[in-house]
Each structure stands twice: as C-alpha cells, then as structure tokens.
Amino acid sequence: MKKNMFLGMLLLVVSALALSACGGGGLGTVTVGTNAEYPPFEFVNEDGEITGFDIELMEAIAEEAGFEYELVNTRWDGIFVALASGEFDAVISASTITPERAEQVNFSDPYFNAGQRIAVQAGNDSIQGPEDLDGKKVGVQLGTTGDIFLTDQTNADVQRYDENTLAFEALSNGDIDAVMADGPTAADLLQANPEMNLKLVDGVYTDEEYGIAVNQEETELLENINKGLAAVKESGKYDEIYDKYFGTD
Amino acid sequence: MTLDSTKAKLEEKIPINWSRIPWWAIILAMVGLVIGISILTSETYLKVIRFVGVGMGLTLRVTVISYGIALIVGLFLGLMRVSDNPIFYAFSTLYVEVMRGLPILVIILYTGFVIVPKLRGWTGLNLQGLPAAILGLAVGYAAYVAEVFRGGIESIERGQMEAARSLGMSYVEAMRHIILPQAVRRVLPPLGNNFVAMLKDSSLISVIALEDLLQRGRLYVSRTYRAFEGYNTVALLYLVMTLGLSLVVRYIERRSQID
Amino acid sequence: MTEEPIIQIQNVSKNFGKIQAVNDVTLDVHVGEVVVIIGPSGGGKSTLLRCINRLEVVDQGDIIVDGVSVKNTKKINRVREEIGMVFQLFNLFPHLTALENIVLAQHIVRKRKKKESEEIAHFQLNKVGIGEKWDAYPSQLSGGQQQRVAIARALAMDPKIMLFDEPTSALDPEMIKGVLDVMLDLAEEGMTMVVVSHEMGFVRAAADRIAFLDFGELVELTTPEKLFTNPGTERTREFLSQILH
C-alpha cells in the first residue's frame, strides 16, 4: 500500500516537473527575478501576491511577445550577479540602466524614467539639495544608484541599509537626517505613510532609466521583450498601467 | 644507567602512532598556506583585502565591548538564577527564556528601530549607530552567558558551600571566595566559545547600517560585481578571526586544567 | 555538671518528604563532653548532627546551642563560628593551599589579620601532625592528610564545639588511626565533641556517652561500659553484633 502511494507521488512529481519545463513557444518558461520590496514597482500585497507596476508591465509584455514566465522573489543585493550566472533569465526590478551593469548583463529598451530624490522630515528646511548633505547622516539602500550617487558625488555620511523601508523608518525615527531613493518609490512610500511625517525635496538628481535586465546569452529573449514592450506602449496598455500607479502624481 | 645503555635507548626507534597525528590541522595549515600565498601575491585580492578589511576593526571592537558587557550582566543574571530569592529568580529566568527565544537578528532590529528611538524620545539619550549594535548584542548574549555561569556554579559540589557556611561565612562571602573562583575556572572554555559565536553574530549589525566586515564585503560586490573575490575575502577574514580566537580559547582551556 | 548543657536537642523531628529522618529526639551535650552517635546507615545520625549547625533545618522541636536557638536565622552565622565541622568527604577548598584553607575563614569571619591567621594556621597544622604540608594543594595530599587539614581548619576558628560526620569512613584503613589519634587528643584536651562514627575503638576510648539512633529514633543513650557489656535493648544488641566482628 505504502509502496504504491510512494510510486504514485513520484510519478506525479516527475510529470509536474516535466510539464513545467515546457513553456509556450521556443523559449521555455522564462525565470524572471525581482526584489518584491520596492513599491510601487514590485511588492507583496495583503493577499501575499507579488504585484506592482513592473509586474503588471511584465505580464503585458509576455502576453504580447507570447512566452511563459515565472516570477522569483529574491534579495536585491547580488541580483545582477545571479542574473549573470544564469540563475535567472531576466530581471525586472526597477533597475537603472548603467554602463557598469551593462558590462555584466544586457538591458531592454528603457521602460521608465526615474531620478533619485531626497526625503527629509517634514519640518526640516535646512536640506534643499545634495550640497546641503555634507556631514549629514543620509540613508540609502545598499548597492543602489542612490548609494553610488551619495558616495561619489556628495560628502554625506552614508548609512547603508538592506532595504529602503528600513532607511525610511530610520529617517522617521530621527536616526538619520535624509534618505535618497528612486523618486517614484519615495513618493509612493510617503503617500502611503503620512504618519511618518516626511517630505520630498524639490529636485530630481540623476536621470535614470529603468530597463529589464536579461542574461547576456539570451539574445532571443531580449528581442522578444523589446518587441513586447514596443507593442505594449503602442497599444495604450502602458499608459493604463502607468495611470494606475502614478496617476495622482 | 651506563653510558652505553643510555645511548642504546636513544637510538631505539620510536614507533609512530599514525592515528594520533592531527591530520586535520596539518591539512588545514597546508591549504591555508596555499591560499595565503596565492592571495598575498595577487593584486586583485590585495585590493579587496584593503577595501574590505577596514570593516574588521569595527567587527572586533563591537564584539569585544559587547561581550565585556554581556559577561558582567550575565554573571549577575547567573547568580540570580541560582538564588533563593523569588524575585531575583523570576526576573532572571524570564530574561533568559525571552532572550534565548529570540533570534539575535530580531533583537538587533528591535533595538535599532524600536528601543533606540523610544529611548531618545523619553530621555533624550541617543544610542543610534554603534551603541545600538553593542546594546543589542550584549543584551542578547547576556542570556547565554548567564546560563553558562549558572551551570558552572551548580557544578560545584554542595559540600563546598556547606564547608564554607559551617565556618561561619555568609552566602555572599562563600560565593565570592569559594564558589565563584572555582566556577569561573570551569566555565572559561564555554565562555570562550560564546565569544567566538558572538564574533560571527556581529555580522548581523549591518542591518542597522553599520560598516562591519560583512557590509564592506557587500559594498565591494555591489560596486564591482566581483562576488567571487569579494566573498572569498570576507569568508577568509572571518575565518582568520574565529580560528585565531579558537586557538586562544583552547590555550586558556589547557591552562585552566592544570590545577 | 551543674551548668546548662551547651547543646540542647529538644524533641527534634526532621523529614525529607515522606521519609522521617529524625523522629522526636531529645539529647543534651555538656561542655567538655564527647557524645558519639552510632547506628545503622540511614538511621538519621548525620541528619541530626547537621541540624545542630543548621545545615539541615529542623521541622519540629528546637536545638539551643550556647543559649541561641538554631531557628534564629539572623544569628546563625555567629552560632556557626562557634561550631567546627569535619565532613566525611573533607570538603577542603581545592583552589587554595592547606594554609590558605585555614587562613580564609579566620580572616573573613573572625576578622583576624593575615599574619595572625597564618601563625595560628601553622600552629594547628603542626598540632595535627602535618606542619610541613602547609603549601600543598588538597589534590597533592592523601585522604588522611586532607582530613587532618580539615580538622585544623575547623580548630583554627577556636570553636566551642566540634562536630564530626563520619570523619574516617572515606579513608583507607592505614590512615584511619592517624585521624582518630588527633580526635582523641582533642577529646583529652576537653573539647566538646559530637561524633557520628562506626569506629568502635574510638568509641570505647573517648566517648563519655553513646547515643544509638535507628530509624530516626533515639533508641538508647548510655555509657561505653554499659553499651559493650550489657546493651539495654534488643535493637542495640542486634546492631552491635553486626558491627563487632
């Protein structure tokens, strides 16, 4: 009795694995990595589902381009290394296109323009721009373009946190004087948490475009993603998703 | 003994006991030597070490200060754990159960994001940054140290306390002169091991934005994408510290067993 | 003797859970007297002895030592200063030398200066016959030597009473005589002693009175002559026949 059950389970598992390997089209199922701790681009909602601007965009692109994919939620730290090593086929995670990153991975056409912004406590008028950050404690997510900007272009005392949420928490608590993060993320976070009593400094620093990162060997996938993206923009679906998340901006 | 027989004895072949040679140490030393040489002659690695090694100072400083505090607090908690006083016993038991039941990461996050801001709000005392890390580690580890001391005290035979009391010593005098000196000698090895454990757990302080060895490593990788060299170096440097400390602990262990 | 007995054991009972270790024992010990408590194992002898300096707490009854009740927890440390105790397993402090073992309590409890304490310590060590071992650690001494250090340690406090809890039971046969000789000398000097022991030779030579304890009860209280020639009860007779062979 037990032996039959075991064999049955084994058969079930094997066939499930086999089925999952055959995706639609010739691409197989594409593994897409994301760090779902970055609202409104990717985050885990109350029902435990991964959702956000990037996620809905990816869904639209995959539908237009005609491939299957599965999302993997992973740490931000080291995500490009993982992509380059083949652990994922692509990464959509509000990733700014930079020349250094482009050495390790390929990027799709840009799909979003975001710049770094500075957040401070609501009553703080002494910080109006990067030049006012000298010697101040400024929080940032480790390894992001904001981290690089602060380190290379300001004299701030950079405090590197694992996640943006911790940096904003520290700012709200008064542990640090400011936070630098991607504009939309910062705006979204402030909007959702008025009790934190923070505000954004006018001014966008660094011109940043987001791209979907693709493993350098997956040239066919890159082509398909770009085609899908173009189609999504033309059909108006892009504007629909944009308005949903940034409409009140 | 005549000169001849002494000479003969010296020339006698001493059989080699193959199983008692510490093979693991020899192999580790040889591998370490190979790695050490290849690292020190590599430009890349030297650069990494210089960048990442900066964090070692913080790692060691935090560990030493936190453990010092944990030892003192842990000693008092341990004494309370063996006390007849119901208040002391209840408090210390609650402390130990709670702190040992929480992951150190949780304790550090809680200290940094809940305790420190509240404390600053109520008393104006600002423990942001390094003090928060020290506080978190010390508070967490004091529980483990307390149990080590308790075990040590309880391992001293009843007869010792009885002899001391029968001579007219008070409980405190007996503890101070008879029980604790013997207990401390016994618990030096586990205390040493706890110190090494804390060194490893100190890597958690990077969650409150402190630039210890680990965070320097992650920073290096995030800038250069060289995960291989980056994490190799981080691992190596941690090993150098922990293995070095383990040897010191072993030395202390041997010394304390002489009497 | 017209003065008050220095130890008054009054209707003392002590139990450990369901086990009645000591059952309604009444016994007086006078100054300079040597009282030996004998009886089968588990009969309550050690427990009774340990009640005298409150290493065990009396459940019913009372013990008055030198005018102070052992139930008086505030004064118990003072009472214990006047009572020296020698244990079956010696209980020397292993991290201290023989001299340091004897100096410690003198210094802390009797508040004597270090120099004075050391002089007394040397004196006592010589008296028990191991003066030359003053700087040895307990682990370097034989059982008999350790016990003699223990006796010296207790004597150095100038106690009025000495309690011995089976002092030779853990010793190799050839060392027993050495320790018993020390105890005999002590008895001859007039020390008040309460001894739990199986050593009948010592009993015959030193005891003023003998208490026979069985199942926690004081079965018989008598003198050596009467005990060995004509024991009062059947139980005493039985016990003696078992140990005298």
Tab-separated table of C-alpha atoms in Angstrom, chain A:
chain	number	residue	atom	x	y	z
A	1	MET	CA	0.000	0.000	0.000
A	2	LYS	CA	2.689	2.456	1.021
A	3	LYS	CA	4.912	1.493	-1.868
A	4	ASN	CA	2.184	2.202	-4.404
A	5	MET	CA	1.442	5.551	-2.853
A	6	PHE	CA	5.122	6.447	-2.958
A	7	LEU	CA	5.455	5.482	-6.613
A	8	GLY	CA	2.309	7.398	-7.422
A	9	MET	CA	3.655	10.516	-5.721
A	10	LEU	CA	6.967	10.138	-7.511
A	11	LEU	CA	5.194	9.896	-10.880
A	12	LEU	CA	3.166	12.975	-10.048
A	13	VAL	CA	6.243	14.989	-9.102
A	14	VAL	CA	8.206	13.917	-12.163
A	15	SER	CA	5.394	14.728	-14.558
A	16	ALA	CA	4.806	18.069	-12.882
A	17	LEU	CA	8.451	18.940	-13.339
A	18	ALA	CA	8.359	17.794	-16.962
A	19	LEU	CA	5.258	19.832	-17.715
A	20	SER	CA	6.628	22.952	-16.111
A	21	ALA	CA	9.725	22.732	-18.248
A	22	CYS	CA	7.754	23.001	-21.461
A	23	GLY	CA	6.550	26.550	-21.660
A	24	GLY	CA	4.863	28.182	-24.581
A	25	GLY	CA	6.877	28.940	-27.682
A	26	GLY	CA	10.511	28.056	-28.160
A	27	LEU	CA	11.737	29.950	-25.114
A	28	GLY	CA	10.641	27.526	-22.469
A	29	THR	CA	9.463	29.079	-19.209
A	30	VAL	CA	11.428	32.230	-18.566
A	31	THR	CA	12.647	32.725	-14.991
A	32	VAL	CA	12.229	36.354	-14.023
A	33	GLY	CA	13.854	37.562	-10.837
A	34	THR	CA	12.573	40.530	-8.870
A	35	ASN	CA	13.093	42.048	-5.420
A	36	ALA	CA	9.481	42.497	-4.383
A	37	GLU	CA	10.266	45.003	-1.627
A	38	TYR	CA	10.062	48.125	-3.742
A	39	PRO	CA	6.584	49.573	-4.028
A	40	PRO	CA	5.019	50.621	-6.261
A	41	PHE	CA	7.156	48.754	-8.798
A	42	GLU	CA	7.164	45.370	-7.141
A	43	PHE	CA	5.815	44.388	-3.740
A	44	VAL	CA	3.834	41.693	-1.972
A	45	ASN	CA	0.227	42.709	-1.350
A	46	GLU	CA	-2.101	41.778	1.519
A	47	ASP	CA	-3.092	38.550	-0.194
A	48	GLY	CA	0.539	37.511	-0.429
A	49	GLU	CA	0.752	38.039	-4.189
A	50	ILE	CA	3.636	39.736	-5.946
A	51	THR	CA	2.294	42.764	-7.775
A	52	GLY	CA	3.244	46.296	-8.861
A	53	PHE	CA	3.980	48.414	-11.930
A	54	ASP	CA	6.886	46.247	-13.098
A	55	ILE	CA	4.922	43.074	-12.515
A	56	GLU	CA	1.900	44.196	-14.496
A	57	LEU	CA	4.158	45.505	-17.248
A	58	MET	CA	5.973	42.175	-17.426
A	59	GLU	CA	2.663	40.391	-17.681
A	60	ALA	CA	1.592	42.624	-20.550
A	61	ILE	CA	4.920	42.214	-22.353
A	62	ALA	CA	4.926	38.436	-22.011
A	63	GLU	CA	1.388	38.277	-23.363
A	64	GLU	CA	2.278	40.383	-26.410
A	65	ALA	CA	5.533	38.518	-27.059
A	66	GLY	CA	3.915	35.170	-26.402
A	67	PHE	CA	6.123	33.476	-23.789
A	68	GLU	CA	5.523	31.945	-20.398
A	69	TYR	CA	7.374	33.110	-17.378
A	70	GLU	CA	7.571	32.573	-13.645
A	71	LEU	CA	8.429	35.175	-11.049
A	72	VAL	CA	11.057	34.583	-8.390
A	73	ASN	CA	11.223	36.945	-5.412
A	74	THR	CA	14.827	37.354	-4.305
A	75	ARG	CA	17.225	39.675	-2.471
A	76	TRP	CA	18.261	42.870	-4.218
A	77	ASP	CA	21.812	42.518	-3.095
A	78	GLY	CA	23.559	40.400	-5.734
A	79	ILE	CA	20.609	40.146	-8.107
A	80	PHE	CA	22.703	41.060	-11.153
A	81	VAL	CA	25.387	38.594	-10.224
A	82	ALA	CA	22.691	35.939	-10.006
A	83	LEU	CA	21.324	37.014	-13.394
A	84	ALA	CA	24.789	36.932	-14.996
A	85	SER	CA	25.444	33.481	-13.584
A	86	GLY	CA	22.283	32.134	-15.160
A	87	GLU	CA	20.144	31.744	-12.081
A	88	PHE	CA	17.520	33.913	-13.810
A	89	ASP	CA	16.839	34.578	-17.485
A	90	ALA	CA	15.714	38.130	-16.821
A	91	VAL	CA	15.291	40.594	-14.001
A	92	ILE	CA	12.637	43.263	-13.715
A	93	SER	CA	13.221	45.207	-10.525
A	94	ALA	CA	13.221	48.946	-11.080
A	95	SER	CA	16.829	48.541	-12.249
A	96	THR	CA	18.557	51.624	-13.539
A	97	ILE	CA	20.484	51.114	-16.786
A	98	THR	CA	24.139	51.862	-16.047
A	99	PRO	CA	27.307	51.214	-18.075
A	100	GLU	CA	28.823	49.116	-15.254
A	101	ARG	CA	25.780	46.914	-15.052
A	102	ALA	CA	25.640	46.734	-18.862
A	103	GLU	CA	29.027	45.010	-18.791
A	104	GLN	CA	27.556	42.087	-16.916
A	105	VAL	CA	24.042	41.923	-18.373
A	106	ASN	CA	22.035	43.197	-21.341
A	107	PHE	CA	19.240	45.733	-20.894
A	108	SER	CA	15.994	46.075	-22.821
A	109	ASP	CA	14.904	49.413	-24.168
A	110	PRO	CA	14.157	51.794	-21.296
A	111	TYR	CA	10.653	51.492	-19.930
A	112	PHE	CA	10.607	54.130	-17.187
A	113	ASN	CA	12.365	57.352	-16.321
A	114	ALA	CA	13.027	57.883	-12.628
A	115	GLY	CA	15.536	60.064	-10.860
A	116	GLN	CA	16.871	59.966	-7.330
A	117	ARG	CA	15.138	62.239	-4.868
A	118	ILE	CA	15.870	63.262	-1.316
A	119	ALA	CA	13.403	62.744	1.506
A	120	VAL	CA	13.622	64.571	4.830
A	121	GLN	CA	11.490	65.061	7.924
A	122	ALA	CA	8.522	67.374	7.252
A	123	GLY	CA	9.854	70.172	9.451
A	124	ASN	CA	13.372	70.146	8.013
A	125	ASP	CA	14.069	73.145	5.761
A	126	SER	CA	17.837	73.078	6.069
A	127	ILE	CA	18.321	70.489	3.359
A	128	GLN	CA	17.402	71.758	-0.107
A	129	GLY	CA	19.774	69.761	-2.276
A	130	PRO	CA	22.800	67.442	-2.378
A	131	GLU	CA	25.148	70.254	-1.384
A	132	ASP	CA	23.337	70.522	1.968
A	133	LEU	CA	24.107	66.894	2.769
A	134	ASP	CA	27.712	67.450	3.816
A	135	GLY	CA	28.418	65.555	7.007
A	136	LYS	CA	24.753	64.644	7.430
A	137	LYS	CA	23.639	61.074	8.004
A	138	VAL	CA	21.882	60.012	4.807
A	139	GLY	CA	20.224	56.630	4.465
A	140	VAL	CA	20.118	54.613	1.264
A	141	GLN	CA	19.606	51.040	0.124
A	142	LEU	CA	22.972	49.328	-0.205
A	143	GLY	CA	24.181	48.928	-3.777
A	144	THR	CA	21.574	51.138	-5.472
A	145	THR	CA	22.320	54.055	-7.787
A	146	GLY	CA	21.398	56.326	-4.899
A	147	ASP	CA	24.180	54.690	-2.878
A	148	ILE	CA	26.644	55.327	-5.683
A	149	PHE	CA	25.484	58.942	-6.134
A	150	LEU	CA	25.842	59.725	-2.451
A	151	THR	CA	29.229	58.057	-2.166
A	152	ASP	CA	30.781	59.563	-5.281
A	153	GLN	CA	29.087	62.946	-5.566
A	154	THR	CA	28.392	64.174	-2.057
A	155	ASN	CA	30.147	64.419	1.296
A	156	ALA	CA	27.309	62.810	3.157
A	157	ASP	CA	27.828	60.281	5.959
A	158	VAL	CA	26.229	57.407	4.078
A	159	GLN	CA	24.225	54.871	6.092
A	160	ARG	CA	23.585	51.737	4.035
A	161	TYR	CA	20.507	49.700	4.845
A	162	ASP	CA	19.383	46.340	3.496
A	163	GLU	CA	16.044	47.738	2.346
A	164	ASN	CA	14.534	51.134	1.577
A	165	THR	CA	11.854	50.595	4.187
A	166	LEU	CA	14.447	50.427	6.963
A	167	ALA	CA	16.086	53.633	5.730
A	168	PHE	CA	12.765	55.484	5.731
A	169	GLU	CA	11.949	54.067	9.154
A	170	ALA	CA	15.248	55.391	10.466
A	171	LEU	CA	14.509	58.812	8.941
A	172	SER	CA	11.090	58.905	10.536
A	173	ASN	CA	12.636	57.954	13.913
A	174	GLY	CA	15.168	60.715	13.611
A	175	ASP	CA	18.138	58.353	13.494
A	176	ILE	CA	19.265	59.924	10.208
A	177	ASP	CA	18.791	63.295	8.510
A	178	ALA	CA	17.715	62.273	4.994
A	179	VAL	CA	17.128	59.381	2.623
A	180	MET	CA	17.941	59.137	-1.056
A	181	ALA	CA	15.840	56.778	-3.166
A	182	ASP	CA	14.249	56.445	-6.576
A	183	GLY	CA	11.668	59.258	-6.954
A	184	PRO	CA	8.553	57.188	-7.607
A	185	THR	CA	9.345	54.757	-4.805
A	186	ALA	CA	9.888	57.578	-2.381
A	187	ALA	CA	6.701	59.362	-3.458
A	188	ASP	CA	4.669	56.200	-3.174
A	189	LEU	CA	6.025	55.393	0.259
A	190	LEU	CA	5.362	58.896	1.583
A	191	GLN	CA	1.853	58.869	0.166
A	192	ALA	CA	1.065	55.557	1.829
A	193	ASN	CA	2.518	56.527	5.206
A	194	PRO	CA	1.517	60.071	6.139
A	195	GLU	CA	2.139	59.325	9.830
A	196	MET	CA	5.868	59.138	9.106
A	197	ASN	CA	5.753	62.905	8.622
A	198	LEU	CA	8.247	63.160	5.775
A	199	LYS	CA	8.502	65.280	2.668
A	200	LEU	CA	10.413	65.244	-0.611
A	201	VAL	CA	12.902	67.941	-1.508
A	202	ASP	CA	12.167	69.574	-4.890
A	203	GLY	CA	14.607	68.405	-7.470
A	204	VAL	CA	15.412	65.192	-9.206
A	205	TYR	CA	19.026	64.092	-9.195
A	206	THR	CA	20.435	61.790	-11.817
A	207	ASP	CA	18.497	60.940	-14.896
A	208	GLU	CA	17.649	57.319	-14.613
A	209	GLU	CA	16.002	54.963	-16.915
A	210	TYR	CA	14.781	51.585	-15.894
A	211	GLY	CA	15.362	48.569	-18.115
A	212	ILE	CA	14.617	44.886	-17.977
A	213	ALA	CA	17.940	43.112	-17.451
A	214	VAL	CA	18.487	39.975	-19.465
A	215	ASN	CA	21.215	37.345	-19.248
A	216	GLN	CA	23.752	38.068	-21.988
A	217	GLU	CA	23.286	34.682	-23.602
A	218	GLU	CA	19.547	35.065	-24.004
A	219	THR	CA	19.572	37.182	-27.175
A	220	GLU	CA	16.273	35.759	-28.427
A	221	LEU	CA	14.580	36.613	-25.166
A	222	LEU	CA	15.905	40.190	-25.303
A	223	GLU	CA	14.488	40.643	-28.796
A	224	ASN	CA	11.135	39.295	-27.706
A	225	ILE	CA	10.992	41.533	-24.660
A	226	ASN	CA	11.784	44.646	-26.704
A	227	LYS	CA	9.141	43.710	-29.251
A	228	GLY	CA	6.636	43.101	-26.493
A	229	LEU	CA	7.489	46.395	-24.788
A	230	ALA	CA	7.044	48.368	-28.002
A	231	ALA	CA	3.701	46.708	-28.577
A	232	VAL	CA	2.534	47.419	-25.044
A	233	LYS	CA	3.448	51.105	-25.395
A	234	GLU	CA	1.670	51.409	-28.728
A	235	SER	CA	-1.488	49.676	-27.631
A	236	GLY	CA	-2.013	52.100	-24.769
A	237	LYS	CA	-1.681	49.335	-22.203
A	238	TYR	CA	1.466	51.024	-20.853
A	239	ASP	CA	-0.413	54.265	-20.174
A	240	GLU	CA	-3.143	52.294	-18.469
A	241	ILE	CA	-0.691	50.664	-16.052
A	242	TYR	CA	1.160	53.970	-15.528
A	243	ASP	CA	-2.013	55.805	-14.599
A	244	LYS	CA	-2.989	53.060	-12.207
A	245	TYR	CA	0.163	53.520	-10.172
A	246	PHE	CA	1.256	57.081	-10.778
A	247	GLY	CA	-1.982	58.741	-11.898
A	248	THR	CA	-2.322	61.032	-8.920
A	249	ASP	CA	1.269	62.279	-9.318
